[in-house]
Short mmCIF file of C-alpha atoms in Angstrom, two decimals:
data_model
loop_
_atom_site.label_atom_id
_atom_site.label_comp_id
_atom_site.label_asym_id
_atom_site.label_seq_id
_atom_site.Cartn_x
_atom_site.Cartn_y
_atom_site.Cartn_z
CA MET Q 1 30.82 16.28 -25.43
CA ASN Q 2 29.85 18.98 -22.94
CA GLU Q 3 31.90 18.31 -19.79
CA SER Q 4 28.93 18.92 -17.49
CA SER Q 5 26.81 16.28 -19.28
CA SER Q 6 29.17 13.50 -18.12
CA ARG Q 7 29.28 14.65 -14.53
CA ASN Q 8 27.40 12.94 -11.76
CA PHE Q 9 25.14 15.42 -10.00
CA GLU Q 10 23.99 13.03 -7.28
CA SER Q 11 26.23 11.93 -4.44
CA SER Q 12 26.45 8.25 -3.63
CA ARG Q 13 24.53 9.02 -0.44
CA ILE Q 14 21.55 10.18 -2.50
CA LYS Q 15 21.88 7.59 -5.26
CA ASN Q 16 21.83 4.72 -2.80
CA LEU Q 17 18.57 5.85 -1.20
CA PRO Q 18 15.58 3.74 -2.27
CA PRO Q 19 12.62 5.44 -3.97
CA TYR Q 20 10.47 7.24 -1.43
CA ILE Q 21 7.57 4.83 -1.21
CA PHE Q 22 5.01 7.46 -0.17
CA ALA Q 23 5.72 9.41 -3.38
CA GLN Q 24 3.33 7.28 -5.47
CA ILE Q 25 0.48 7.90 -3.04
CA ASN Q 26 1.24 11.63 -2.92
CA LYS Q 27 1.38 11.89 -6.72
CA LEU Q 28 -1.97 10.13 -7.24
CA LYS Q 29 -3.54 12.14 -4.41
CA TYR Q 30 -2.40 15.36 -6.07
CA GLN Q 31 -3.67 14.25 -9.49
CA ALA Q 32 -7.07 13.29 -8.07
CA ARG Q 33 -7.45 16.66 -6.40
CA LEU Q 34 -6.51 18.44 -9.64
CA LYS Q 35 -9.50 16.67 -11.19
CA GLY Q 36 -11.72 18.00 -8.44
CA GLU Q 37 -12.06 14.65 -6.63
CA ASP Q 38 -12.63 14.72 -2.88
CA VAL Q 39 -9.78 12.74 -1.29
CA ILE Q 40 -10.00 12.09 2.45
CA ASP Q 41 -6.37 12.25 3.52
CA LEU Q 42 -5.58 9.96 6.45
CA GLY Q 43 -2.02 9.43 5.27
CA MET Q 44 0.44 11.93 6.70
CA GLY Q 45 0.48 12.69 10.43
CA ASN Q 46 -0.08 16.38 9.79
CA PRO Q 47 -2.17 17.95 12.60
CA ASP Q 48 -5.25 19.84 11.41
CA SER Q 49 -5.83 21.84 14.60
CA SER Q 50 -4.64 25.36 15.29
CA PRO Q 51 -2.02 25.83 18.04
CA PRO Q 52 -3.16 27.33 21.38
CA HIS Q 53 -4.36 30.94 21.10
CA HIS Q 54 -1.90 32.21 23.72
CA VAL Q 55 0.99 30.72 21.74
CA ILE Q 56 -0.11 32.43 18.51
CA ASN Q 57 -0.63 35.70 20.41
CA LYS Q 58 2.88 35.50 21.85
CA LEU Q 59 4.31 34.94 18.36
CA VAL Q 60 2.47 38.01 16.99
CA GLU Q 61 3.49 40.14 19.96
CA THR Q 62 7.15 39.16 19.64
CA LEU Q 63 7.21 39.85 15.90
CA ARG Q 64 6.81 43.58 16.59
CA ASP Q 65 10.20 43.78 18.33
CA PRO Q 66 12.76 44.79 15.68
CA LYS Q 67 15.57 43.01 17.52
CA VAL Q 68 14.06 39.52 17.07
CA HIS Q 69 14.56 39.53 13.30
CA ARG Q 70 18.31 39.11 13.62
CA TYR Q 71 20.12 35.78 13.50
CA SER Q 72 19.21 33.61 16.44
CA ALA Q 73 21.41 31.10 18.32
CA SER Q 74 21.97 27.66 16.81
CA LYS Q 75 21.63 25.99 20.23
CA GLY Q 76 18.41 27.87 20.97
CA ILE Q 77 17.79 30.96 23.08
CA LYS Q 78 18.51 30.53 26.77
CA GLY Q 79 14.90 31.19 27.76
CA LEU Q 80 13.64 28.28 25.70
CA ARG Q 81 16.34 25.93 26.97
CA LYS Q 82 15.38 26.88 30.53
CA ALA Q 83 11.70 26.29 29.72
CA ILE Q 84 12.55 22.87 28.31
CA CYS Q 85 14.38 21.91 31.49
CA ALA Q 86 11.54 23.23 33.66
CA TRP Q 87 9.05 21.21 31.60
CA TYR Q 88 11.08 18.02 32.16
CA GLU Q 89 11.36 18.75 35.88
CA LYS Q 90 7.64 19.37 36.28
CA LYS Q 91 6.44 16.59 33.99
CA PHE Q 92 8.92 13.80 34.68
CA ALA Q 93 10.99 14.89 37.71
CA VAL Q 94 14.08 14.99 35.47
CA SER Q 95 16.79 17.52 36.34
CA LEU Q 96 18.66 18.96 33.34
CA ASP Q 97 21.36 21.59 32.83
CA GLU Q 98 20.18 24.04 30.15
CA GLU Q 99 23.76 24.77 29.07
CA GLU Q 100 25.08 21.24 28.65
CA GLU Q 101 22.13 18.85 28.53
CA ALA Q 102 19.47 20.65 26.43
CA LEU Q 103 19.52 21.72 22.80
CA VAL Q 104 16.79 23.32 20.67
CA LEU Q 105 16.17 21.64 17.31
CA ILE Q 106 14.55 22.78 14.07
CA GLY Q 107 12.09 19.94 14.63
CA SER Q 108 13.14 16.51 15.87
CA LYS Q 109 13.59 15.28 12.27
CA GLU Q 110 16.42 17.78 11.79
CA GLY Q 111 17.92 16.70 15.11
CA ILE Q 112 17.90 13.02 14.18
CA SER Q 113 19.43 13.76 10.78
CA HIS Q 114 22.29 15.82 12.21
CA LEU Q 115 22.78 13.54 15.22
CA PHE Q 116 24.25 10.70 13.20
CA LEU Q 117 26.64 13.08 11.44
CA ALA Q 118 27.72 14.46 14.80
CA VAL Q 119 28.43 11.25 16.72
CA MET Q 120 28.94 8.43 14.17
CA GLU Q 121 31.94 7.41 12.11
CA GLU Q 122 31.26 6.02 8.65
CA GLY Q 123 30.48 2.31 8.89
CA GLU Q 124 29.63 2.31 12.60
CA GLY Q 125 26.44 0.44 13.40
CA VAL Q 126 22.97 1.76 14.26
CA ILE Q 127 20.29 -0.70 15.37
CA VAL Q 128 16.84 0.32 14.10
CA PRO Q 129 13.83 -1.81 15.13
CA THR Q 130 11.22 -1.82 12.36
CA PRO Q 131 8.59 -0.85 11.45
CA THR Q 132 9.69 2.67 12.33
CA TYR Q 133 9.47 6.32 11.37
CA PRO Q 134 11.36 6.39 8.02
CA SER Q 135 13.80 9.14 9.06
CA HIS Q 136 15.24 6.83 11.69
CA PHE Q 137 16.86 4.59 9.11
CA TYR Q 138 17.21 7.08 6.23
CA ALA Q 139 19.06 9.63 8.38
CA ALA Q 140 21.44 6.93 9.59
CA ALA Q 141 21.97 5.66 6.04
CA ILE Q 142 22.67 9.15 4.63
CA ALA Q 143 25.32 9.62 7.33
CA GLY Q 144 27.11 6.51 6.03
CA THR Q 145 26.44 4.31 9.03
CA ASN Q 146 25.80 0.59 8.96
CA VAL Q 147 22.02 0.42 9.46
CA ILE Q 148 21.03 -2.85 11.14
CA THR Q 149 17.28 -3.41 11.15
CA ILE Q 150 15.64 -5.90 13.50
CA PRO Q 151 11.96 -6.73 14.09
CA LEU Q 152 10.24 -4.56 16.68
CA PHE Q 153 7.83 -7.37 17.59
CA PRO Q 154 7.36 -9.32 19.71
CA LEU Q 155 8.13 -6.34 21.89
CA ASP Q 156 8.85 -8.33 25.04
CA LYS Q 157 11.78 -10.00 23.25
CA LEU Q 158 13.15 -6.87 21.57
CA LEU Q 159 16.05 -6.31 23.94
CA GLU Q 160 17.07 -9.96 23.63
CA ARG Q 161 17.36 -9.41 19.87
CA VAL Q 162 19.38 -6.24 20.44
CA LYS Q 163 21.80 -8.07 22.74
CA LYS Q 164 22.19 -10.87 20.20
CA ILE Q 165 23.10 -8.35 17.50
CA MET Q 166 25.65 -6.74 19.81
CA HIS Q 167 27.50 -10.06 19.98
CA GLU Q 168 27.09 -11.03 16.31
CA VAL Q 169 28.26 -7.83 14.60
CA PHE Q 170 31.84 -6.58 14.75
CA PRO Q 171 32.54 -3.94 15.72
CA PRO Q 172 29.46 -3.90 17.93
CA PRO Q 173 26.81 -1.31 16.95
CA LYS Q 174 27.09 2.08 18.62
CA ILE Q 175 23.49 3.34 18.77
CA LEU Q 176 20.03 1.87 19.37
CA ILE Q 177 17.16 4.12 18.29
CA LEU Q 178 13.80 3.70 20.00
CA SER Q 179 10.49 5.58 19.91
CA PHE Q 180 7.59 5.08 22.32
CA PRO Q 181 4.70 5.76 21.97
CA HIS Q 182 5.51 4.25 18.62
CA ASN Q 183 4.99 5.53 15.10
CA PRO Q 184 3.57 3.78 13.11
CA THR Q 185 2.46 0.81 15.25
CA THR Q 186 1.16 2.80 18.30
CA ALA Q 187 2.98 0.36 20.66
CA VAL Q 188 3.61 1.63 24.18
CA VAL Q 189 5.97 0.65 27.00
CA ASN Q 190 6.26 1.16 30.77
CA GLU Q 191 9.03 2.27 33.13
CA ASP Q 192 10.31 -1.30 33.54
CA PHE Q 193 11.10 -1.47 29.84
CA PHE Q 194 13.34 1.59 30.04
CA ARG Q 195 15.07 0.23 33.14
CA GLU Q 196 16.00 -2.82 31.07
CA VAL Q 197 17.14 -0.55 28.23
CA VAL Q 198 19.47 1.41 30.52
CA ALA Q 199 20.89 -1.79 32.03
CA LEU Q 200 21.53 -3.21 28.56
CA ALA Q 201 23.13 0.03 27.36
CA LYS Q 202 25.56 0.05 30.29
CA GLU Q 203 26.36 -3.62 29.90
CA GLU Q 204 27.00 -3.40 26.14
CA ASN Q 205 28.43 0.15 25.92
CA LEU Q 206 25.51 1.15 23.71
CA LEU Q 207 24.12 4.65 23.18
CA ILE Q 208 20.34 5.11 23.26
CA VAL Q 209 18.41 7.64 21.16
CA HIS Q 210 14.75 7.88 22.15
CA ASP Q 211 12.32 9.75 19.90
CA PHE Q 212 9.53 10.95 22.22
CA ALA Q 213 7.37 12.81 19.68
CA TYR Q 214 4.05 11.42 20.98
CA ALA Q 215 4.73 11.87 24.70
CA GLU Q 216 1.48 13.73 25.31
CA VAL Q 217 -0.85 12.02 22.82
CA CYS Q 218 -2.05 9.32 25.21
CA PHE Q 219 -5.50 7.96 26.06
CA ASN Q 220 -7.53 6.04 28.64
CA GLY Q 221 -5.33 7.02 31.56
CA TYR Q 222 -2.07 5.86 29.99
CA GLN Q 223 0.88 8.21 30.54
CA ALA Q 224 3.97 7.60 28.43
CA PRO Q 225 7.15 7.41 30.52
CA SER Q 226 10.18 9.46 29.59
CA PHE Q 227 13.35 7.52 28.93
CA LEU Q 228 15.26 10.23 30.82
CA SER Q 229 13.24 9.63 33.99
CA THR Q 230 14.93 6.22 34.29
CA PRO Q 231 17.88 6.21 36.73
CA GLY Q 232 21.13 6.27 34.75
CA ALA Q 233 19.49 7.23 31.44
CA LYS Q 234 21.45 10.48 31.09
CA GLU Q 235 24.65 8.45 31.24
CA VAL Q 236 23.76 6.37 28.19
CA GLY Q 237 21.58 8.40 25.86
CA ILE Q 238 19.36 11.27 24.82
CA GLU Q 239 15.69 11.92 24.22
CA LEU Q 240 14.22 14.00 21.40
CA TYR Q 241 10.91 15.79 21.72
CA SER Q 242 8.84 17.91 19.37
CA LEU Q 243 6.09 20.49 19.85
CA SER Q 244 4.59 19.40 16.52
CA LYS Q 245 1.97 16.99 17.86
CA THR Q 246 1.45 18.16 21.46
CA TYR Q 247 0.63 21.74 20.48
CA SER Q 248 -0.26 21.26 16.78
CA MET Q 249 2.85 23.24 15.80
CA ALA Q 250 4.10 20.90 13.07
CA GLY Q 251 4.90 23.65 10.55
CA TRP Q 252 6.69 25.76 13.14
CA ARG Q 253 9.56 23.24 13.25
CA VAL Q 254 10.57 23.37 16.88
CA GLY Q 255 11.78 20.56 19.08
CA PHE Q 256 14.64 19.71 21.39
CA ALA Q 257 17.14 17.07 22.45
CA CYS Q 258 18.10 16.42 26.08
CA GLY Q 259 20.31 14.01 27.97
CA LYS Q 260 23.90 12.80 27.84
CA LYS Q 261 25.98 15.95 27.68
CA GLU Q 262 28.69 14.55 25.40
CA ILE Q 263 26.09 13.74 22.72
CA ILE Q 264 24.29 17.07 23.16
CA GLN Q 265 27.57 18.99 22.91
CA ALA Q 266 28.63 17.10 19.76
CA LEU Q 267 25.29 17.91 18.13
CA THR Q 268 25.54 21.52 19.33
CA LYS Q 269 28.97 21.86 17.73
CA LEU Q 270 27.77 20.48 14.40
CA LYS Q 271 24.72 22.73 14.35
CA SER Q 272 26.90 25.78 14.99
CA TYR Q 273 28.35 25.17 11.52
CA TYR Q 274 25.04 24.32 9.84
CA ASP Q 275 22.42 26.79 11.06
CA TYR Q 276 21.56 29.93 13.03
CA GLY Q 277 18.71 28.28 14.87
CA ILE Q 278 14.97 28.83 14.75
CA PHE Q 279 13.43 32.26 14.14
CA THR Q 280 13.43 33.89 17.59
CA PRO Q 281 9.67 34.69 17.75
CA ILE Q 282 8.91 31.00 17.25
CA GLN Q 283 11.21 30.15 20.15
CA VAL Q 284 9.53 32.74 22.38
CA ALA Q 285 6.13 31.30 21.42
CA ALA Q 286 7.45 27.83 22.22
CA ILE Q 287 8.28 29.06 25.73
CA ALA Q 288 4.65 30.14 26.05
CA ALA Q 289 3.54 26.68 24.95
CA LEU Q 290 5.70 24.88 27.53
CA ARG Q 291 5.17 27.30 30.43
CA GLY Q 292 1.57 28.31 29.75
CA PRO Q 293 -1.76 26.62 30.55
CA GLN Q 294 -1.89 22.98 29.45
CA ASP Q 295 -5.66 22.57 29.07
CA TYR Q 296 -5.10 22.59 25.29
CA VAL Q 297 -3.17 19.31 25.62
CA GLN Q 298 -6.05 17.62 27.44
CA GLU Q 299 -8.52 18.82 24.79
CA LEU Q 300 -6.24 17.52 22.05
CA GLN Q 301 -6.11 14.12 23.72
CA LYS Q 302 -9.91 14.03 23.88
CA MET Q 303 -10.18 15.00 20.22
CA TYR Q 304 -7.80 12.29 19.02
CA ALA Q 305 -9.39 9.70 21.30
CA SER Q 306 -12.82 10.53 19.86
CA ARG Q 307 -11.50 10.30 16.28
CA ARG Q 308 -9.79 7.03 17.15
CA ASP Q 309 -13.04 5.60 18.54
CA THR Q 310 -15.00 6.74 15.48
CA LEU Q 311 -12.52 5.14 13.08
CA ILE Q 312 -12.19 1.89 15.04
CA LYS Q 313 -15.96 1.55 15.35
CA GLY Q 314 -16.38 2.20 11.64
CA LEU Q 315 -13.68 -0.23 10.57
CA ARG Q 316 -15.04 -2.94 12.85
CA SER Q 317 -18.51 -2.41 11.33
CA ILE Q 318 -17.12 -3.42 7.94
CA GLY Q 319 -15.35 -6.49 9.31
CA TRP Q 320 -11.95 -4.94 9.90
CA GLU Q 321 -10.88 -5.99 13.41
CA ILE Q 322 -8.31 -3.63 14.90
CA GLU Q 323 -7.04 -3.06 18.43
CA LYS Q 324 -7.69 0.34 19.95
CA PRO Q 325 -4.38 2.20 20.42
CA MET Q 326 -3.42 3.67 23.80
CA ALA Q 327 -1.38 6.51 22.29
CA THR Q 328 -0.32 8.46 19.17
CA MET Q 329 -2.53 10.01 16.49
CA TYR Q 330 -2.56 6.83 14.39
CA VAL Q 331 -4.33 3.53 13.91
CA TRP Q 332 -2.15 0.64 12.70
CA ALA Q 333 -4.29 -1.81 10.77
CA LYS Q 334 -3.58 -5.25 9.34
CA ILE Q 335 -4.85 -5.43 5.76
CA PRO Q 336 -8.14 -7.40 5.53
CA GLU Q 337 -7.63 -11.00 4.47
CA GLU Q 338 -9.37 -10.59 1.10
CA PHE Q 339 -6.85 -7.86 0.14
CA SER Q 340 -3.73 -9.28 1.78
CA GLN Q 341 -2.26 -10.63 -1.46
CA MET Q 342 -2.06 -7.07 -2.80
CA GLY Q 343 0.61 -5.97 -0.35
CA SER Q 344 0.44 -2.68 1.53
CA LEU Q 345 1.48 -0.37 -1.31
CA ASN Q 346 -0.98 -1.73 -3.86
CA PHE Q 347 -3.75 -1.88 -1.26
CA SER Q 348 -3.09 1.78 -0.38
CA LEU Q 349 -3.21 2.71 -4.06
CA HIS Q 350 -6.45 0.71 -4.41
CA LEU Q 351 -7.99 2.57 -1.44
CA LEU Q 352 -7.03 5.88 -2.98
CA LYS Q 353 -8.36 5.00 -6.43
CA GLU Q 354 -11.59 3.23 -5.46
CA ALA Q 355 -12.53 4.80 -2.12
CA LYS Q 356 -10.76 8.17 -2.40
CA VAL Q 357 -9.12 7.54 0.98
CA ALA Q 358 -5.38 8.10 1.40
CA VAL Q 359 -3.47 6.01 3.95
CA SER Q 360 0.21 5.18 4.47
CA PRO Q 361 1.42 1.75 3.27
CA GLY Q 362 3.14 -0.26 5.97
CA ILE Q 363 6.09 -1.17 3.74
CA GLY Q 364 7.10 2.52 3.84
CA PHE Q 365 8.07 2.02 7.49
CA GLY Q 366 10.39 -0.92 6.79
CA GLU Q 367 10.01 -4.53 5.72
CA GLU Q 368 8.34 -5.49 8.99
CA GLY Q 369 5.51 -3.08 8.14
CA GLU Q 370 4.38 -5.10 5.14
CA GLY Q 371 0.81 -6.33 5.46
CA TYR Q 372 -0.36 -3.21 7.33
CA VAL Q 373 -1.51 0.32 6.63
CA ARG Q 374 -1.44 3.37 8.91
CA PHE Q 375 -4.39 5.71 9.33
CA ALA Q 376 -3.61 9.21 10.66
CA LEU Q 377 -6.36 10.83 12.74
CA VAL Q 378 -6.07 14.16 10.96
CA GLU Q 379 -9.65 14.55 9.71
CA ASN Q 380 -12.72 15.33 11.79
CA GLU Q 381 -15.24 12.66 12.76
CA HIS Q 382 -17.64 13.53 9.95
CA ARG Q 383 -14.88 12.98 7.39
CA ILE Q 384 -13.75 9.79 9.11
CA ARG Q 385 -17.29 8.38 8.89
CA GLN Q 386 -17.36 9.42 5.24
CA ALA Q 387 -14.10 7.54 4.69
CA VAL Q 388 -15.55 4.42 6.32
CA ARG Q 389 -18.64 4.56 4.06
CA SER Q 390 -16.40 4.82 1.00
CA MET Q 391 -14.27 1.88 2.14
CA ARG Q 392 -17.43 -0.16 2.83
CA ARG Q 393 -18.61 0.42 -0.75
CA MET Q 394 -15.18 -0.50 -2.08
CA MET Q 395 -15.10 -3.75 -0.12
CA LYS Q 396 -18.62 -4.70 -1.22
CA CYS Q 397 -17.71 -4.07 -4.87
CA THR Q 398 -14.62 -6.25 -4.48
CA SER Q 399 -16.70 -9.07 -2.93
CA ARG Q 400 -19.20 -8.94 -5.80
CA LYS Q 401 -16.42 -9.13 -8.40
CA GLU Q 402 -15.05 -12.21 -6.70
#
């Protein structure tokens, strides 16, 4: 027997991961498009807008400097770290040290993945309220931590559930990961919530990781609070932010982590072994995004709010009652009663097959997401209305069959 044929080419970390539940949707979507079918993709939260013109211009300008094509710095260039700190000071009145309390990330997903490797021992506990962004629990699982999932809702009792877990599990969990405005459920919180979080963290010796990806995608006068703006927050945790959604720079892969210096320095040390940082012109363009005019952000908010209103109005017109979200670029929708027995994955597959509309099944965000689907507001209003018409036809056909 060939020696290599008996070898295991997957680590236990990879083998133990469950099948990626969105893969079935992606495969069928790809096959449908190969056949020339028009699929309206409301699945992945992939912005369809171009970044601000001044940011693109800064990238192009910087590319012409021969020096910027060298290796960059794994912690991020100083100018970007200073811009990050200035942004926090201006936006949230949070004072940060760019050397010890701010770190540039190759997107917040990379930061979350490396964070657990940097600060967790194998078997230490991470509390993950679900439903949640899948990387929150997969990154922790890949790092060999003990992932403890708890229900996110009811939200006003969440911290009581966290405290209960802290006294039921030994050794007590080390990290609680939060994310507000929330993906996928669109839930939002206020400053009082984070004050309670900080008090709990101090009382239970718990580290907080707050994923703040949708900080600026807010509507109807709501402004998402920063965890770091809470007194004492820098003593107990960090906040991760990404330029992906705020400036439609998803493919640029640029974000940052700020807060408790011991956590930031541990992550900085790990990244010094793993990468040379983001391509310098992208970092310079990111400075332009943070320091430049912010009218783009207001226009983006208006665009997503209008798409949200169009989708909600359309879904309600076909008997699908859904609350209007106050933030994020998503709509979190309970599956209509007549389809509830299908479960979220089969219902999503049914939508794709019969209505040519792609959505994300709730089960992909954890067990607590079952019974829901997530719509991403990444198509224009004309396409959203087209999706609603297709879903209306699908639902009428289903009713006739019954």
